[in-house]
């Protein structure tokens, strides 16, 4: 029989082991800029920031929020974030608003930025490298996660290009891919060098999906981002593909469930990063291929509808003509249209087979050819 002292020691040990989330310090900086002084306001970023902040708080993060911050306020929040990083196990930075790449470096744009010339970048913008440095400094064995919903069509880039003349070629479209330090994961709302869509609802397509899946228990980061990618592809008809670069050395879950909990647990369960990357890349390729195949099917259907109408119109226009040459010309024109339609039908059959195969690989229920409601 256990002594009272031994029983107390055992109870204490079990209590500590049952509370992994309490041993892990999680911090986040969330910025959303919509009301730009020198550019047309953006509809979504403030909503995006507020919703992501709420989702992260529900996952146990201590969150610094910046809404419509100018340069000084942006710098202050990055500094405060750096102080909060001391002793933290997991750090997240989320930014929604304007951003641009110049010379392969990414800059985030405060609301009071002018960017009349290249020199203004150092004074008016916030370098992403600065934020990453704060997150990685002295935290080589910790987890850093960055989400960038800043790949919108950017008026600041166009203004800057006019002032830079021949050097404007260094201004890239969207954001540049960043090679992160060990322990850092960075996610873009779309492929590096591409422009993301703003969406029509409360949030951008990327943030709407991210805020939704961050709240779901039982998923690690890789699984979460796969679901985000699927949602964005579906909501944008395959036009936007979220992208990420990972140098993580352990597993991470937004919601500790006792199995993917604290840093010690993650260290004991290192992931095969190369295998995870290959699996994620293959999954993304399949999703993109499926979205493109469905879109092509829709295009072929619409083209056939258009040609069918063209045949009807031609027959109607010449129905009253008894001229043999006109009828012969009409027959030849209709024949050419019908040949095009036959070829499209053959292509559609191949695409239907491809769609079925991709849906099976992805474990998706069959959908209509326009990518709409499930059958």
JSON list of N, CA, C and O in Angstrom, two decimals, residues 246-284:
[
{"chain": "A", "resi": 246, "resn": "UNK", "atom": "N", "xyz": [8.33, 25.04, -45.34]},
{"chain": "A", "resi": 246, "resn": "UNK", "atom": "CA", "xyz": [8.49, 24.57, -43.97]},
{"chain": "A", "resi": 246, "resn": "UNK", "atom": "C", "xyz": [9.92, 24.15, -43.68]},
{"chain": "A", "resi": 246, "resn": "UNK", "atom": "O", "xyz": [10.56, 23.47, -44.48]},
{"chain": "A", "resi": 247, "resn": "UNK", "atom": "N", "xyz": [10.40, 24.58, -42.51]},
{"chain": "A", "resi": 247, "resn": "UNK", "atom": "CA", "xyz": [11.66, 24.09, -41.95]},
{"chain": "A", "resi": 247, "resn": "UNK", "atom": "C", "xyz": [11.41, 23.63, -40.52]},
{"chain": "A", "resi": 247, "resn": "UNK", "atom": "O", "xyz": [12.30, 23.70, -39.67]},
{"chain": "A", "resi": 248, "resn": "UNK", "atom": "N", "xyz": [10.18, 23.18, -40.25]},
{"chain": "A", "resi": 248, "resn": "UNK", "atom": "CA", "xyz": [9.84, 22.68, -38.92]},
{"chain": "A", "resi": 248, "resn": "UNK", "atom": "C", "xyz": [10.59, 21.39, -38.63]},
{"chain": "A", "resi": 248, "resn": "UNK", "atom": "O", "xyz": [10.86, 20.60, -39.54]},
{"chain": "A", "resi": 249, "resn": "UNK", "atom": "N", "xyz": [10.90, 21.17, -37.37]},
{"chain": "A", "resi": 249, "resn": "UNK", "atom": "CA", "xyz": [11.59, 19.95, -36.97]},
{"chain": "A", "resi": 249, "resn": "UNK", "atom": "C", "xyz": [10.72, 19.06, -36.09]},
{"chain": "A", "resi": 249, "resn": "UNK", "atom": "O", "xyz": [11.16, 18.02, -35.62]},
{"chain": "A", "resi": 250, "resn": "UNK", "atom": "N", "xyz": [9.49, 19.48, -35.84]},
{"chain": "A", "resi": 250, "resn": "UNK", "atom": "CA", "xyz": [8.58, 18.69, -35.01]},
{"chain": "A", "resi": 250, "resn": "UNK", "atom": "C", "xyz": [7.14, 18.93, -35.40]},
{"chain": "A", "resi": 250, "resn": "UNK", "atom": "O", "xyz": [6.84, 19.80, -36.21]},
{"chain": "A", "resi": 251, "resn": "UNK", "atom": "N", "xyz": [6.26, 18.14, -34.83]},
{"chain": "A", "resi": 251, "resn": "UNK", "atom": "CA", "xyz": [4.84, 18.26, -35.11]},
{"chain": "A", "resi": 251, "resn": "UNK", "atom": "C", "xyz": [4.25, 19.44, -34.34]},
{"chain": "A", "resi": 251, "resn": "UNK", "atom": "O", "xyz": [4.77, 19.85, -33.30]},
{"chain": "A", "resi": 252, "resn": "UNK", "atom": "N", "xyz": [3.17, 20.00, -34.90]},
{"chain": "A", "resi": 252, "resn": "UNK", "atom": "CA", "xyz": [2.47, 21.09, -34.21]},
{"chain": "A", "resi": 252, "resn": "UNK", "atom": "C", "xyz": [0.98, 20.96, -34.44]},
{"chain": "A", "resi": 252, "resn": "UNK", "atom": "O", "xyz": [0.53, 20.67, -35.56]},
{"chain": "A", "resi": 253, "resn": "UNK", "atom": "N", "xyz": [0.22, 21.18, -33.39]},
{"chain": "A", "resi": 253, "resn": "UNK", "atom": "CA", "xyz": [-1.24, 21.20, -33.47]},
{"chain": "A", "resi": 253, "resn": "UNK", "atom": "C", "xyz": [-1.75, 22.46, -32.79]},
{"chain": "A", "resi": 253, "resn": "UNK", "atom": "O", "xyz": [-1.23, 22.85, -31.74]},
{"chain": "A", "resi": 254, "resn": "UNK", "atom": "N", "xyz": [-2.75, 23.11, -33.39]},
{"chain": "A", "resi": 254, "resn": "UNK", "atom": "CA", "xyz": [-3.31, 24.31, -32.78]},
{"chain": "A", "resi": 254, "resn": "UNK", "atom": "C", "xyz": [-4.00, 24.00, -31.45]},
{"chain": "A", "resi": 254, "resn": "UNK", "atom": "O", "xyz": [-4.01, 24.83, -30.55]},
{"chain": "A", "resi": 255, "resn": "UNK", "atom": "N", "xyz": [-4.56, 22.80, -31.35]},
{"chain": "A", "resi": 255, "resn": "UNK", "atom": "CA", "xyz": [-5.27, 22.43, -30.13]},
{"chain": "A", "resi": 255, "resn": "UNK", "atom": "C", "xyz": [-4.58, 21.23, -29.51]},
{"chain": "A", "resi": 255, "resn": "UNK", "atom": "O", "xyz": [-4.57, 20.14, -30.09]},
{"chain": "A", "resi": 256, "resn": "UNK", "atom": "N", "xyz": [-3.97, 21.43, -28.34]},
{"chain": "A", "resi": 256, "resn": "UNK", "atom": "CA", "xyz": [-3.31, 20.33, -27.64]},
{"chain": "A", "resi": 256, "resn": "UNK", "atom": "C", "xyz": [-4.34, 19.29, -27.22]},
{"chain": "A", "resi": 256, "resn": "UNK", "atom": "O", "xyz": [-5.33, 19.61, -26.57]},
{"chain": "A", "resi": 257, "resn": "UNK", "atom": "N", "xyz": [-4.08, 18.04, -27.60]},
{"chain": "A", "resi": 257, "resn": "UNK", "atom": "CA", "xyz": [-5.02, 16.98, -27.25]},
{"chain": "A", "resi": 257, "resn": "UNK", "atom": "C", "xyz": [-4.36, 15.87, -26.44]},
{"chain": "A", "resi": 257, "resn": "UNK", "atom": "O", "xyz": [-4.88, 14.77, -26.34]},
{"chain": "A", "resi": 258, "resn": "UNK", "atom": "N", "xyz": [-3.20, 16.18, -25.88]},
{"chain": "A", "resi": 258, "resn": "UNK", "atom": "CA", "xyz": [-2.50, 15.18, -25.08]},
{"chain": "A", "resi": 258, "resn": "UNK", "atom": "C", "xyz": [-1.55, 14.34, -25.88]},
{"chain": "A", "resi": 258, "resn": "UNK", "atom": "O", "xyz": [-0.62, 13.76, -25.35]},
{"chain": "A", "resi": 259, "resn": "UNK", "atom": "N", "xyz": [-1.77, 14.27, -27.20]},
{"chain": "A", "resi": 259, "resn": "UNK", "atom": "CA", "xyz": [-0.88, 13.47, -28.04]},
{"chain": "A", "resi": 259, "resn": "UNK", "atom": "C", "xyz": [0.09, 14.35, -28.80]},
{"chain": "A", "resi": 259, "resn": "UNK", "atom": "O", "xyz": [1.23, 13.98, -29.03]},
{"chain": "A", "resi": 260, "resn": "UNK", "atom": "N", "xyz": [-0.34, 15.53, -29.21]},
{"chain": "A", "resi": 260, "resn": "UNK", "atom": "CA", "xyz": [0.53, 16.46, -29.92]},
{"chain": "A", "resi": 260, "resn": "UNK", "atom": "C", "xyz": [0.67, 17.72, -29.09]},
{"chain": "A", "resi": 260, "resn": "UNK", "atom": "O", "xyz": [0.61, 18.83, -29.61]},
{"chain": "A", "resi": 261, "resn": "UNK", "atom": "N", "xyz": [0.89, 17.56, -27.80]},
{"chain": "A", "resi": 261, "resn": "UNK", "atom": "CA", "xyz": [0.85, 18.67, -26.87]},
{"chain": "A", "resi": 261, "resn": "UNK", "atom": "C", "xyz": [2.09, 19.51, -26.80]},
{"chain": "A", "resi": 261, "resn": "UNK", "atom": "O", "xyz": [2.40, 20.28, -27.69]},
{"chain": "A", "resi": 262, "resn": "UNK", "atom": "N", "xyz": [2.87, 19.39, -25.73]},
{"chain": "A", "resi": 262, "resn": "UNK", "atom": "CA", "xyz": [3.92, 20.34, -25.44]},
{"chain": "A", "resi": 262, "resn": "UNK", "atom": "C", "xyz": [5.18, 20.10, -26.26]},
{"chain": "A", "resi": 262, "resn": "UNK", "atom": "O", "xyz": [5.28, 19.17, -27.04]},
{"chain": "A", "resi": 263, "resn": "UNK", "atom": "N", "xyz": [6.17, 20.95, -26.02]},
{"chain": "A", "resi": 263, "resn": "UNK", "atom": "CA", "xyz": [7.40, 20.88, -26.80]},
{"chain": "A", "resi": 263, "resn": "UNK", "atom": "C", "xyz": [8.13, 19.57, -26.60]},
{"chain": "A", "resi": 263, "resn": "UNK", "atom": "O", "xyz": [8.71, 19.01, -27.53]},
{"chain": "A", "resi": 264, "resn": "UNK", "atom": "N", "xyz": [8.11, 19.04, -25.36]},
{"chain": "A", "resi": 264, "resn": "UNK", "atom": "CA", "xyz": [8.79, 17.78, -25.09]},
{"chain": "A", "resi": 264, "resn": "UNK", "atom": "C", "xyz": [8.16, 16.64, -25.88]},
{"chain": "A", "resi": 264, "resn": "UNK", "atom": "O", "xyz": [8.84, 15.77, -26.41]},
{"chain": "A", "resi": 265, "resn": "UNK", "atom": "N", "xyz": [6.83, 16.64, -25.96]},
{"chain": "A", "resi": 265, "resn": "UNK", "atom": "CA", "xyz": [6.14, 15.60, -26.73]},
{"chain": "A", "resi": 265, "resn": "UNK", "atom": "C", "xyz": [6.49, 15.70, -28.20]},
{"chain": "A", "resi": 265, "resn": "UNK", "atom": "O", "xyz": [6.74, 14.70, -28.86]},
{"chain": "A", "resi": 266, "resn": "UNK", "atom": "N", "xyz": [6.51, 16.94, -28.73]},
{"chain": "A", "resi": 266, "resn": "UNK", "atom": "CA", "xyz": [6.85, 17.11, -30.15]},
{"chain": "A", "resi": 266, "resn": "UNK", "atom": "C", "xyz": [8.27, 16.68, -30.42]},
{"chain": "A", "resi": 266, "resn": "UNK", "atom": "O", "xyz": [8.57, 16.10, -31.46]},
{"chain": "A", "resi": 267, "resn": "UNK", "atom": "N", "xyz": [9.19, 16.96, -29.49]},
{"chain": "A", "resi": 267, "resn": "UNK", "atom": "CA", "xyz": [10.58, 16.58, -29.69]},
{"chain": "A", "resi": 267, "resn": "UNK", "atom": "C", "xyz": [10.73, 15.06, -29.72]},
{"chain": "A", "resi": 267, "resn": "UNK", "atom": "O", "xyz": [11.59, 14.52, -30.40]},
{"chain": "A", "resi": 268, "resn": "UNK", "atom": "N", "xyz": [9.85, 14.37, -28.97]},
{"chain": "A", "resi": 268, "resn": "UNK", "atom": "CA", "xyz": [9.90, 12.92, -28.95]},
{"chain": "A", "resi": 268, "resn": "UNK", "atom": "C", "xyz": [9.28, 12.30, -30.19]},
{"chain": "A", "resi": 268, "resn": "UNK", "atom": "O", "xyz": [9.44, 11.12, -30.44]},
{"chain": "A", "resi": 269, "resn": "UNK", "atom": "N", "xyz": [8.53, 13.11, -30.97]},
{"chain": "A", "resi": 269, "resn": "UNK", "atom": "CA", "xyz": [7.85, 12.62, -32.17]},
{"chain": "A", "resi": 269, "resn": "UNK", "atom": "C", "xyz": [8.21, 13.47, -33.38]},
{"chain": "A", "resi": 269, "resn": "UNK", "atom": "O", "xyz": [7.38, 14.12, -33.97]},
{"chain": "A", "resi": 270, "resn": "UNK", "atom": "N", "xyz": [9.51, 13.53, -33.75]},
{"chain": "A", "resi": 270, "resn": "UNK", "atom": "CA", "xyz": [9.90, 14.33, -34.90]},
{"chain": "A", "resi": 270, "resn": "UNK", "atom": "C", "xyz": [9.26, 13.78, -36.16]},
{"chain": "A", "resi": 270, "resn": "UNK", "atom": "O", "xyz": [9.07, 12.58, -36.31]},
{"chain": "A", "resi": 271, "resn": "UNK", "atom": "N", "xyz": [8.90, 14.68, -37.05]},
{"chain": "A", "resi": 271, "resn": "UNK", "atom": "CA", "xyz": [8.26, 14.25, -38.29]},
{"chain": "A", "resi": 271, "resn": "UNK", "atom": "C", "xyz": [9.30, 14.07, -39.38]},
{"chain": "A", "resi": 271, "resn": "UNK", "atom": "O", "xyz": [10.37, 14.68, -39.35]},
{"chain": "A", "resi": 272, "resn": "UNK", "atom": "N", "xyz": [9.01, 13.20, -40.29]},
{"chain": "A", "resi": 272, "resn": "UNK", "atom": "CA", "xyz": [9.84, 13.05, -41.49]},
{"chain": "A", "resi": 272, "resn": "UNK", "atom": "C", "xyz": [9.48, 14.21, -42.40]},
{"chain": "A", "resi": 272, "resn": "UNK", "atom": "O", "xyz": [8.53, 14.15, -43.17]},
{"chain": "A", "resi": 273, "resn": "UNK", "atom": "N", "xyz": [10.26, 15.30, -42.34]},
{"chain": "A", "resi": 273, "resn": "UNK", "atom": "CA", "xyz": [9.91, 16.52, -43.05]},
{"chain": "A", "resi": 273, "resn": "UNK", "atom": "C", "xyz": [9.87, 16.31, -44.56]},
{"chain": "A", "resi": 273, "resn": "UNK", "atom": "O", "xyz": [8.99, 16.82, -45.25]},
{"chain": "A", "resi": 274, "resn": "UNK", "atom": "N", "xyz": [10.84, 15.54, -45.07]},
{"chain": "A", "resi": 274, "resn": "UNK", "atom": "CA", "xyz": [10.87, 15.32, -46.52]},
{"chain": "A", "resi": 274, "resn": "UNK", "atom": "C", "xyz": [9.63, 14.56, -46.97]},
{"chain": "A", "resi": 274, "resn": "UNK", "atom": "O", "xyz": [9.01, 14.90, -47.98]},
{"chain": "A", "resi": 275, "resn": "UNK", "atom": "N", "xyz": [9.24, 13.53, -46.20]},
{"chain": "A", "resi": 275, "resn": "UNK", "atom": "CA", "xyz": [8.06, 12.75, -46.56]},
{"chain": "A", "resi": 275, "resn": "UNK", "atom": "C", "xyz": [6.80, 13.61, -46.47]},
{"chain": "A", "resi": 275, "resn": "UNK", "atom": "O", "xyz": [5.91, 13.52, -47.31]},
{"chain": "A", "resi": 276, "resn": "UNK", "atom": "N", "xyz": [6.73, 14.44, -45.43]},
{"chain": "A", "resi": 276, "resn": "UNK", "atom": "CA", "xyz": [5.56, 15.31, -45.26]},
{"chain": "A", "resi": 276, "resn": "UNK", "atom": "C", "xyz": [5.45, 16.29, -46.42]},
{"chain": "A", "resi": 276, "resn": "UNK", "atom": "O", "xyz": [4.36, 16.56, -46.93]},
{"chain": "A", "resi": 277, "resn": "UNK", "atom": "N", "xyz": [6.59, 16.84, -46.84]},
{"chain": "A", "resi": 277, "resn": "UNK", "atom": "CA", "xyz": [6.59, 17.79, -47.96]},
{"chain": "A", "resi": 277, "resn": "UNK", "atom": "C", "xyz": [6.14, 17.10, -49.25]},
{"chain": "A", "resi": 277, "resn": "UNK", "atom": "O", "xyz": [5.38, 17.66, -50.02]},
{"chain": "A", "resi": 278, "resn": "UNK", "atom": "N", "xyz": [6.65, 15.89, -49.46]},
{"chain": "A", "resi": 278, "resn": "UNK", "atom": "CA", "xyz": [6.28, 15.17, -50.68]},
{"chain": "A", "resi": 278, "resn": "UNK", "atom": "C", "xyz": [4.78, 14.88, -50.70]},
{"chain": "A", "resi": 278, "resn": "UNK", "atom": "O", "xyz": [4.11, 15.05, -51.73]},
{"chain": "A", "resi": 279, "resn": "UNK", "atom": "N", "xyz": [4.27, 14.44, -49.55]},
{"chain": "A", "resi": 279, "resn": "UNK", "atom": "CA", "xyz": [2.84, 14.12, -49.48]},
{"chain": "A", "resi": 279, "resn": "UNK", "atom": "C", "xyz": [1.99, 15.37, -49.69]},
{"chain": "A", "resi": 279, "resn": "UNK", "atom": "O", "xyz": [0.99, 15.34, -50.41]},
{"chain": "A", "resi": 280, "resn": "UNK", "atom": "N", "xyz": [2.40, 16.48, -49.06]},
{"chain": "A", "resi": 280, "resn": "UNK", "atom": "CA", "xyz": [1.64, 17.72, -49.20]},
{"chain": "A", "resi": 280, "resn": "UNK", "atom": "C", "xyz": [1.70, 18.23, -50.63]},
{"chain": "A", "resi": 280, "resn": "UNK", "atom": "O", "xyz": [0.70, 18.71, -51.19]},
{"chain": "A", "resi": 281, "resn": "UNK", "atom": "N", "xyz": [2.89, 18.14, -51.25]},
{"chain": "A", "resi": 281, "resn": "UNK", "atom": "CA", "xyz": [3.04, 18.61, -52.64]},
{"chain": "A", "resi": 281, "resn": "UNK", "atom": "C", "xyz": [2.19, 17.77, -53.60]},
{"chain": "A", "resi": 281, "resn": "UNK", "atom": "O", "xyz": [1.54, 18.32, -54.49]},
{"chain": "A", "resi": 282, "resn": "UNK", "atom": "N", "xyz": [2.19, 16.44, -53.40]},
{"chain": "A", "resi": 282, "resn": "UNK", "atom": "CA", "xyz": [1.38, 15.57, -54.26]},
{"chain": "A", "resi": 282, "resn": "UNK", "atom": "C", "xyz": [-0.10, 15.87, -54.08]},
{"chain": "A", "resi": 282, "resn": "UNK", "atom": "O", "xyz": [-0.85, 15.90, -55.05]},
{"chain": "A", "resi": 283, "resn": "UNK", "atom": "N", "xyz": [-0.51, 16.08, -52.83]},
{"chain": "A", "resi": 283, "resn": "UNK", "atom": "CA", "xyz": [-1.92, 16.38, -52.57]},
{"chain": "A", "resi": 283, "resn": "UNK", "atom": "C", "xyz": [-2.33, 17.69, -53.25]},
{"chain": "A", "resi": 283, "resn": "UNK", "atom": "O", "xyz": [-3.39, 17.78, -53.86]},
{"chain": "A", "resi": 284, "resn": "UNK", "atom": "N", "xyz": [-1.45, 18.70, -53.14]},
{"chain": "A", "resi": 284, "resn": "UNK", "atom": "CA", "xyz": [-1.73, 19.99, -53.77]},
{"chain": "A", "resi": 284, "resn": "UNK", "atom": "C", "xyz": [-1.83, 19.85, -55.28]},
{"chain": "A", "resi": 284, "resn": "UNK", "atom": "O", "xyz": [-2.74, 20.40, -55.91]}
]
